[in-house]
Short mmCIF file of C-alpha atoms and ligand atoms in Angstrom, two decimals:
data_model
loop_
_atom_site.label_atom_id
_atom_site.label_comp_id
_atom_site.label_asym_id
_atom_site.label_seq_id
_atom_site.Cartn_x
_atom_site.Cartn_y
_atom_site.Cartn_z
CA MET A 14 14.46 -0.24 16.95
CA SER A 15 15.60 3.32 17.31
CA LEU A 16 16.45 4.28 13.77
CA SER A 17 13.66 6.59 12.82
CA ALA A 18 14.36 9.74 14.85
CA SER A 19 16.97 11.21 12.49
CA GLN A 20 14.83 10.39 9.49
CA VAL A 21 11.75 12.20 10.68
CA GLU A 22 11.37 15.39 8.67
CA HIS A 23 8.40 16.77 10.53
CA GLU A 24 7.79 15.38 13.95
CA ALA A 25 4.32 15.54 15.39
CA ASP A 26 3.72 19.16 16.29
CA PRO A 27 0.26 20.30 17.32
CA GLU A 28 1.27 23.91 16.50
CA ARG A 29 1.80 23.20 12.80
CA LYS A 30 -0.38 25.42 10.67
CA ASP A 31 -0.49 23.29 7.52
CA GLY A 32 -2.69 20.61 9.06
CA ILE A 33 -0.03 17.95 8.55
CA ILE A 34 0.27 15.79 11.62
CA GLY A 35 1.95 12.56 12.64
CA ASN A 36 5.23 10.97 11.60
CA ARG A 37 6.49 12.38 8.27
CA PRO A 38 9.59 10.48 7.22
CA SER A 39 11.70 12.21 4.63
CA PRO A 40 11.72 11.09 0.97
CA SER A 41 15.16 12.77 0.63
CA ALA A 42 16.73 10.62 3.38
CA PHE A 43 15.36 7.55 1.61
CA LEU A 44 16.84 8.63 -1.75
CA GLU A 45 20.23 9.52 -0.27
CA ARG A 46 20.90 5.83 0.23
CA SER A 47 20.53 5.04 -3.50
CA PRO A 48 19.91 8.12 -5.64
CA LYS A 49 20.20 6.63 -9.13
CA LEU A 50 16.99 5.20 -10.50
CA ARG A 51 17.14 1.90 -12.38
CA ALA A 52 14.60 2.48 -15.15
CA THR A 53 15.25 -0.95 -16.64
CA VAL A 54 13.78 -2.52 -13.50
CA LEU A 55 10.63 -0.38 -13.85
CA ASP A 56 10.38 -1.42 -17.52
CA ARG A 57 9.06 -4.74 -16.20
CA LEU A 58 5.78 -2.95 -15.44
CA HIS A 59 5.37 -1.55 -18.95
CA HIS A 60 1.90 -2.38 -20.24
CA ASN A 61 1.43 -4.82 -17.36
CA SER A 62 -1.64 -5.37 -15.23
CA VAL A 63 -1.33 -5.32 -11.44
CA LEU A 64 -3.66 -7.96 -10.06
CA SER A 65 -1.69 -9.19 -7.05
CA ALA A 66 1.10 -8.08 -4.71
CA THR A 67 2.97 -11.21 -5.81
CA LEU A 68 3.86 -9.31 -9.01
CA PHE A 69 6.48 -7.38 -7.04
CA ASP A 70 9.88 -8.49 -5.91
CA LYS A 71 12.11 -6.43 -3.62
CA GLU A 72 14.07 -4.81 -6.47
CA LEU A 73 10.92 -3.67 -8.30
CA LEU A 74 9.25 -2.37 -5.14
CA VAL A 75 12.33 -0.41 -4.08
CA GLU A 76 12.83 1.21 -7.52
CA LEU A 77 9.14 2.14 -7.61
CA ALA A 78 9.46 3.70 -4.15
CA LYS A 79 12.50 5.67 -5.34
CA LEU A 80 10.56 7.05 -8.31
CA ALA A 81 7.68 7.89 -5.95
CA ALA A 82 10.09 9.74 -3.65
CA TYR A 83 11.42 11.85 -6.55
CA LEU A 84 7.86 12.63 -7.65
CA GLN A 85 6.83 13.53 -4.08
CA LEU A 86 9.81 15.91 -3.81
CA GLY A 87 9.05 17.47 -7.20
CA ARG A 88 12.69 17.05 -8.25
CA PHE A 89 11.83 17.17 -11.96
CA PRO A 90 8.81 18.45 -13.91
CA ALA A 91 6.36 15.63 -14.71
CA GLY A 92 3.28 17.78 -15.31
CA HIS A 93 2.49 16.64 -18.87
CA ALA A 94 3.80 13.08 -18.85
CA LEU A 95 0.41 11.40 -19.28
CA GLU A 96 -1.58 14.14 -21.01
CA ASP A 97 -2.56 11.76 -23.83
CA LYS A 98 -3.81 9.08 -21.42
CA ILE A 99 -7.17 8.37 -19.78
CA LEU A 100 -7.57 6.43 -16.54
CA ALA A 101 -10.91 4.80 -15.81
CA ALA A 102 -11.52 4.41 -12.05
CA ALA A 103 -14.35 1.89 -11.84
CA PHE A 104 -15.37 1.32 -8.25
CA PHE A 105 -18.21 -1.15 -7.76
CA GLU A 106 -17.64 -0.88 -3.99
CA PRO A 107 -17.13 2.31 -1.93
CA SER A 108 -13.73 3.97 -1.60
CA THR A 109 -12.29 7.25 -0.38
CA ARG A 110 -8.53 6.92 -0.74
CA THR A 111 -7.90 4.46 -3.55
CA ARG A 112 -10.11 6.09 -6.15
CA LEU A 113 -9.23 9.67 -5.25
CA SER A 114 -5.48 9.05 -4.96
CA PHE A 115 -5.38 7.33 -8.37
CA GLU A 116 -7.31 10.23 -9.88
CA SER A 117 -5.08 12.76 -8.15
CA ALA A 118 -1.96 10.91 -9.32
CA MET A 119 -3.22 10.94 -12.91
CA LEU A 120 -4.37 14.58 -12.91
CA ARG A 121 -1.04 15.78 -11.47
CA VAL A 122 0.77 14.48 -14.57
CA GLY A 123 -1.71 15.92 -17.04
CA GLY A 124 -3.77 12.74 -17.51
CA LYS A 125 -7.55 12.56 -17.67
CA THR A 126 -9.88 10.44 -15.58
CA ILE A 127 -13.33 8.96 -15.97
CA SER A 128 -14.92 7.46 -12.94
CA VAL A 129 -17.55 5.12 -11.60
CA ALA A 130 -18.04 5.92 -7.94
CA ASP A 131 -21.15 3.83 -7.43
CA ALA A 132 -22.09 0.58 -9.17
CA LYS A 133 -25.76 1.61 -9.09
CA THR A 134 -25.03 4.28 -11.71
CA THR A 135 -23.79 1.68 -14.24
CA GLY A 136 -25.35 -1.07 -16.31
CA VAL A 137 -24.49 -3.47 -13.46
CA ALA A 138 -27.72 -2.31 -11.84
CA LYS A 139 -29.52 -3.75 -14.91
CA GLY A 140 -27.52 -6.99 -14.90
CA GLU A 141 -24.78 -6.04 -17.37
CA SER A 142 -21.92 -8.56 -17.46
CA MET A 143 -18.27 -7.91 -16.60
CA ARG A 144 -17.45 -9.13 -20.11
CA ASP A 145 -19.42 -6.29 -21.73
CA ILE A 146 -18.12 -3.75 -19.23
CA GLY A 147 -14.58 -4.85 -20.13
CA GLN A 148 -15.25 -4.13 -23.82
CA MET A 149 -16.26 -0.57 -22.92
CA PHE A 150 -13.12 0.01 -20.86
CA ASN A 151 -11.04 -1.05 -23.87
CA SER A 152 -12.68 1.68 -25.95
CA TYR A 153 -12.92 4.45 -23.38
CA ALA A 154 -9.62 4.39 -21.45
CA ASP A 155 -5.92 3.48 -21.52
CA VAL A 156 -5.76 1.94 -18.03
CA VAL A 157 -8.47 0.89 -15.62
CA VAL A 158 -8.48 0.62 -11.83
CA VAL A 159 -11.28 -1.63 -10.60
CA ARG A 160 -12.64 -2.32 -7.15
CA HIS A 161 -15.24 -5.00 -6.71
CA THR A 162 -16.90 -6.88 -3.86
CA GLU A 163 -16.29 -10.19 -5.60
CA GLN A 164 -12.88 -11.80 -5.66
CA ARG A 165 -13.35 -13.37 -9.09
CA ALA A 166 -14.43 -10.12 -10.80
CA ILE A 167 -10.86 -8.91 -11.37
CA GLN A 168 -9.65 -12.16 -12.92
CA GLU A 169 -12.78 -12.37 -15.06
CA LEU A 170 -12.39 -8.80 -16.28
CA SER A 171 -8.71 -9.30 -17.05
CA GLU A 172 -9.65 -11.94 -19.62
CA TYR A 173 -11.54 -9.38 -21.74
CA LEU A 174 -9.28 -6.39 -21.31
CA LYS A 175 -6.66 -5.24 -23.80
CA ILE A 176 -5.57 -2.35 -21.57
CA PRO A 177 -3.71 -2.74 -18.24
CA LEU A 178 -5.93 -3.52 -15.25
CA ILE A 179 -5.07 -2.46 -11.71
CA ASN A 180 -6.75 -4.28 -8.86
CA GLY A 181 -8.12 -1.59 -6.52
CA GLY A 182 -9.35 -4.22 -4.04
CA ASN A 183 -11.33 -7.38 -4.84
CA GLY A 184 -13.45 -8.77 -2.03
CA SER A 185 -11.30 -10.46 0.60
CA ASP A 186 -8.54 -11.25 -1.88
CA GLU A 187 -5.98 -8.52 -2.57
CA HIS A 188 -5.28 -4.79 -2.58
CA PRO A 189 -1.80 -4.67 -4.13
CA THR A 190 -1.45 -0.91 -4.55
CA GLN A 191 -2.45 -0.35 -0.91
CA ALA A 192 0.47 -2.60 0.01
CA LEU A 193 2.72 -0.45 -2.21
CA ALA A 194 1.58 2.61 -0.22
CA ASP A 195 2.17 0.74 3.07
CA TRP A 196 5.73 -0.19 2.16
CA TYR A 197 6.50 3.20 0.62
CA ALA A 198 5.78 4.72 4.04
CA LEU A 199 7.84 2.08 5.85
CA LEU A 200 10.83 2.34 3.51
CA LYS A 201 10.93 6.12 4.04
CA TRP A 202 10.66 5.59 7.79
CA CYS A 203 13.59 3.15 7.80
CA PRO A 204 15.58 3.17 4.51
CA GLU A 205 17.82 0.45 5.91
CA ILE A 206 14.99 -2.02 5.25
CA ALA A 207 15.42 -1.39 1.52
CA PHE A 208 19.14 -0.83 1.21
CA GLY A 209 20.95 -2.54 4.06
CA GLN A 210 21.03 -5.20 6.66
CA LEU A 211 19.91 -4.18 10.12
CA PRO A 212 21.97 -5.58 13.00
CA GLU A 213 20.16 -8.59 14.44
CA LYS A 214 18.94 -6.76 17.54
CA PHE A 215 17.37 -3.99 15.39
CA ARG A 216 15.51 -6.25 12.97
CA LEU A 217 11.84 -5.44 12.94
CA ASN A 218 9.19 -7.06 15.05
CA ILE A 219 5.94 -6.51 13.20
CA GLY A 220 2.48 -6.94 14.69
CA ILE A 221 -0.44 -7.44 12.34
CA ILE A 222 -3.87 -6.88 13.81
CA GLY A 223 -6.19 -8.59 11.39
CA THR A 224 -6.75 -11.76 9.42
CA PRO A 225 -4.71 -12.13 6.21
CA GLY A 226 -7.09 -14.83 4.99
CA ASN A 227 -10.09 -12.48 5.02
CA MET A 228 -8.68 -8.97 4.81
CA ARG A 229 -7.29 -7.93 1.44
CA THR A 230 -5.09 -5.11 2.76
CA VAL A 231 -3.56 -7.35 5.41
CA LYS A 232 -2.94 -10.13 2.91
CA SER A 233 -1.21 -7.83 0.41
CA PHE A 234 0.80 -6.11 3.18
CA LEU A 235 2.02 -9.47 4.50
CA THR A 236 2.87 -10.68 0.99
CA LEU A 237 5.21 -7.71 0.50
CA ALA A 238 6.60 -8.01 4.05
CA LEU A 239 8.03 -11.39 3.11
CA LEU A 240 10.28 -9.66 0.53
CA PHE A 241 12.19 -7.97 3.36
CA HIS A 242 12.93 -11.11 5.36
CA GLU A 243 16.58 -10.10 5.96
CA ASN A 244 15.40 -7.18 8.07
CA ILE A 245 12.35 -8.66 9.77
CA ASN A 246 12.86 -10.64 12.94
CA HIS A 247 9.33 -11.78 13.62
CA ILE A 248 5.69 -11.23 12.67
CA THR A 249 2.91 -11.71 15.21
CA ILE A 250 -0.68 -11.88 14.02
CA PHE A 251 -3.42 -10.79 16.40
CA SER A 252 -6.77 -12.12 15.31
CA GLU A 253 -10.02 -13.32 16.80
CA MET A 254 -10.30 -15.97 14.11
CA ALA A 255 -9.20 -19.59 14.53
CA ASP A 256 -7.35 -19.72 11.19
CA PRO A 257 -6.25 -16.19 10.37
CA LEU A 258 -3.92 -17.13 7.49
CA GLY A 259 -5.96 -19.27 5.13
CA ASP A 260 -4.38 -21.73 2.69
CA GLU A 261 -3.00 -19.33 0.08
CA ILE A 262 -1.07 -17.03 2.41
CA ARG A 263 0.03 -19.98 4.58
CA GLU A 264 1.83 -21.38 1.56
CA LEU A 265 3.75 -18.11 1.18
CA THR A 266 4.59 -17.78 4.88
CA ASN A 267 5.67 -21.43 5.13
CA ALA A 268 8.21 -20.77 2.39
CA SER A 269 9.59 -17.70 4.22
CA PRO A 270 12.37 -17.68 6.82
CA ILE A 271 10.43 -15.12 8.90
CA GLY A 272 9.04 -16.56 12.10
CA ILE A 273 5.28 -16.03 12.36
CA ASP A 274 3.14 -16.64 15.41
CA PHE A 275 -0.37 -15.87 16.62
CA SER A 276 -1.45 -14.12 19.77
CA GLN A 277 -4.57 -12.89 21.52
CA ASN A 278 -2.65 -10.64 23.86
CA LEU A 279 -1.82 -7.35 22.18
CA LYS A 280 -1.15 -5.45 25.41
CA GLN A 281 1.57 -7.84 26.50
CA SER A 282 3.23 -7.70 23.06
CA LEU A 283 3.40 -3.90 22.73
CA GLU A 284 6.74 -3.74 24.51
CA TYR A 285 8.53 -5.43 21.59
CA LEU A 286 6.57 -4.36 18.46
CA ASP A 287 8.35 -1.86 16.17
CA VAL A 288 5.62 -1.71 13.51
CA ILE A 289 1.91 -2.36 14.00
CA TYR A 290 -0.29 -2.84 10.95
CA MET A 291 -3.96 -2.81 11.81
CA ASN A 292 -7.24 -3.20 9.99
CA ALA A 293 -10.65 -4.22 11.27
CA ILE A 294 -12.79 -4.80 8.20
CA ALA A 295 -13.01 -8.45 7.10
CA PHE A 296 -14.95 -10.05 4.26
CA LEU A 297 -16.72 -13.20 5.39
CA GLY A 298 -18.46 -14.52 2.33
CA ASP A 299 -21.70 -12.63 2.75
CA GLY A 300 -20.41 -9.13 3.41
CA TYR A 301 -18.08 -6.93 5.40
CA ARG A 302 -17.85 -7.12 9.17
CA HIS A 303 -15.96 -5.08 11.71
CA PHE A 304 -13.53 -6.91 13.94
CA GLY A 305 -10.77 -5.88 16.25
CA GLY A 306 -12.70 -4.62 19.28
CA GLU A 307 -10.31 -6.62 21.46
CA PHE A 308 -7.26 -5.23 19.72
CA SER A 309 -7.59 -1.47 19.87
CA LEU A 310 -4.89 1.18 20.22
CA ASP A 311 -5.18 4.67 21.63
CA GLY A 312 -3.13 7.34 23.35
CA ASP A 313 -3.02 5.27 26.56
CA SER A 314 -1.54 2.19 24.86
CA GLN A 315 1.91 1.34 26.20
CA LEU A 316 3.73 1.56 22.86
CA LYS A 317 7.51 1.71 22.58
CA PRO A 318 8.60 5.34 22.00
CA ASP A 319 9.49 4.71 18.32
CA THR A 320 6.76 2.24 17.33
CA VAL A 321 4.90 3.23 14.18
CA ILE A 322 1.31 2.34 13.35
CA LEU A 323 0.02 1.69 9.85
CA HIS A 324 -3.69 1.52 9.04
CA PRO A 325 -5.12 1.50 5.51
CA LEU A 326 -8.17 3.42 6.77
CA ALA A 327 -11.13 3.83 7.02
CA ARG A 328 -10.74 3.42 10.75
CA GLY A 329 -13.22 2.34 13.34
CA GLU A 330 -12.99 2.29 17.11
CA GLU A 331 -9.83 0.17 16.93
CA LEU A 332 -7.61 3.25 16.36
CA GLY A 333 -8.05 6.21 18.69
CA THR A 334 -7.92 9.68 17.18
CA ASP A 335 -5.78 10.73 20.16
CA LEU A 336 -2.87 8.97 18.42
CA ASP A 337 -3.13 11.24 15.36
CA GLN A 338 -0.81 13.92 16.78
CA SER A 339 1.77 11.40 17.91
CA ILE A 340 4.99 10.16 16.35
CA HIS A 341 3.37 6.70 16.23
CA ASN A 342 1.04 7.91 13.48
CA LEU A 343 2.49 6.72 10.18
CA TYR A 344 -1.01 6.10 8.80
CA PHE A 345 -1.58 9.59 7.45
CA ASN A 346 1.82 9.51 5.74
CA GLN A 347 0.85 6.11 4.34
CA ALA A 348 -2.34 7.61 2.87
CA ASP A 349 -0.60 10.75 1.50
CA GLY A 350 2.21 8.75 -0.10
CA ALA A 351 -0.34 6.65 -1.98
CA VAL A 352 -0.64 9.44 -4.58
CA TRP A 353 3.09 9.27 -5.39
CA ILE A 354 3.54 5.52 -5.42
CA ARG A 355 0.44 5.19 -7.63
CA GLN A 356 1.76 7.92 -9.92
CA ALA A 357 5.09 6.07 -10.14
CA LEU A 358 3.16 2.92 -11.00
CA LEU A 359 1.14 4.65 -13.75
CA LEU A 360 4.26 6.21 -15.31
CA SER A 361 5.91 2.77 -15.31
CA ILE A 362 2.87 1.02 -16.79
CA PHE A 363 2.76 3.62 -19.58
CA GLY A 364 6.53 3.33 -20.17
CA ARG A 365 7.05 7.05 -19.49
CA VAL A 366 9.74 6.88 -16.78
CA ARG A 367 12.56 8.05 -19.08
CA ASP A 368 10.33 10.89 -20.35
CA VAL A 369 10.14 12.43 -16.88
CA VAL A 370 13.36 11.40 -15.15
CA PRO A 371 16.42 13.38 -16.37
CA SER A 372 19.27 11.11 -17.46
CA THR A 373 21.47 12.42 -14.61
CA PHE A 374 19.10 10.70 -12.16
CA LEU A 375 19.26 7.36 -13.99
CA ALA A 376 21.68 4.53 -13.23
N1 CP B 163 -7.17 1.99 1.98
C1 CP B 163 -8.28 1.92 1.20
O1 CP B 163 -8.44 1.01 0.38
O2 CP B 163 -9.14 2.94 1.41
P1 CP B 163 -10.45 3.19 0.58
O3 CP B 163 -11.40 2.07 0.89
O4 CP B 163 -10.97 4.50 1.04
O5 CP B 163 -10.11 3.20 -0.88
#
């Protein structure tokens, strides 16, 4: 792959004064390929919950990314679009990025937020049920983003909710909006993935460091990766676990034309990987554990010159800070873009796309 150089708006530059470092692919270059937004596609999200990455097909993901790119560029005023709406961010498990980026997304379009940052400050500490908590969300907010340690909590809550529910990460299961942020960054980095067909020799070789069966971000990332099978040559999974896929994701990968293999030798594979997605936190039934000691990357890693690294963060020792200044660092862009893709999602869920996008931008 050598497509990204012309699309990089701000290359890594240690002299930059604005604190922005790493690979910053341009939202404008992405939009140039298909400027008109198809609002009818985004209508499919209206008043919908987002429980799983399987909700998205390629068309929906790409239109959402286009709206996010317009919002990121500030091409039209959207400052009051959700001023009559309240988002509840209910996090029964710690978070930095997901909760804050949803709140930021909402506040930037005039919406209000109410937040649970720690389960211990809610009735959960006294044994309150998800059923009763769901009733309160119905009364207090217009949309709710929930993170929970238990996989079943999201499904259970969805049965009592009348307002849209967004899964902000449920145990080892899914983190669908993280995967939206992952692919928003990748589509900006290489718009051809969304809009074209890469010549065979340029199709992506993706390395995933982690276990899709136990890591929610990895599972949701891989689920969306399968949508772009025309432009992906191969996916290699690097994991210490004997069965990294698990039954559910194996069913999806078996149905995909993308070749998937498993390896223990990251160093030897670096010479052909175009994209590396890494995470090290796995849920193993009784809690979270750090993995990935064997599969670390740092400034001395023999990466191809244009390889990009994605990491949902928080990072551990698996990702050296000496990569932050490099062109390989797409992970900060991935985290920054989360605000815009989540804002695009909220506007779509509330059916406000046509309120903010001028008709000249619509297909
Ligand atoms: N990527 C992610 O889910 O980060 P947080 O745990 O900080 O929300």
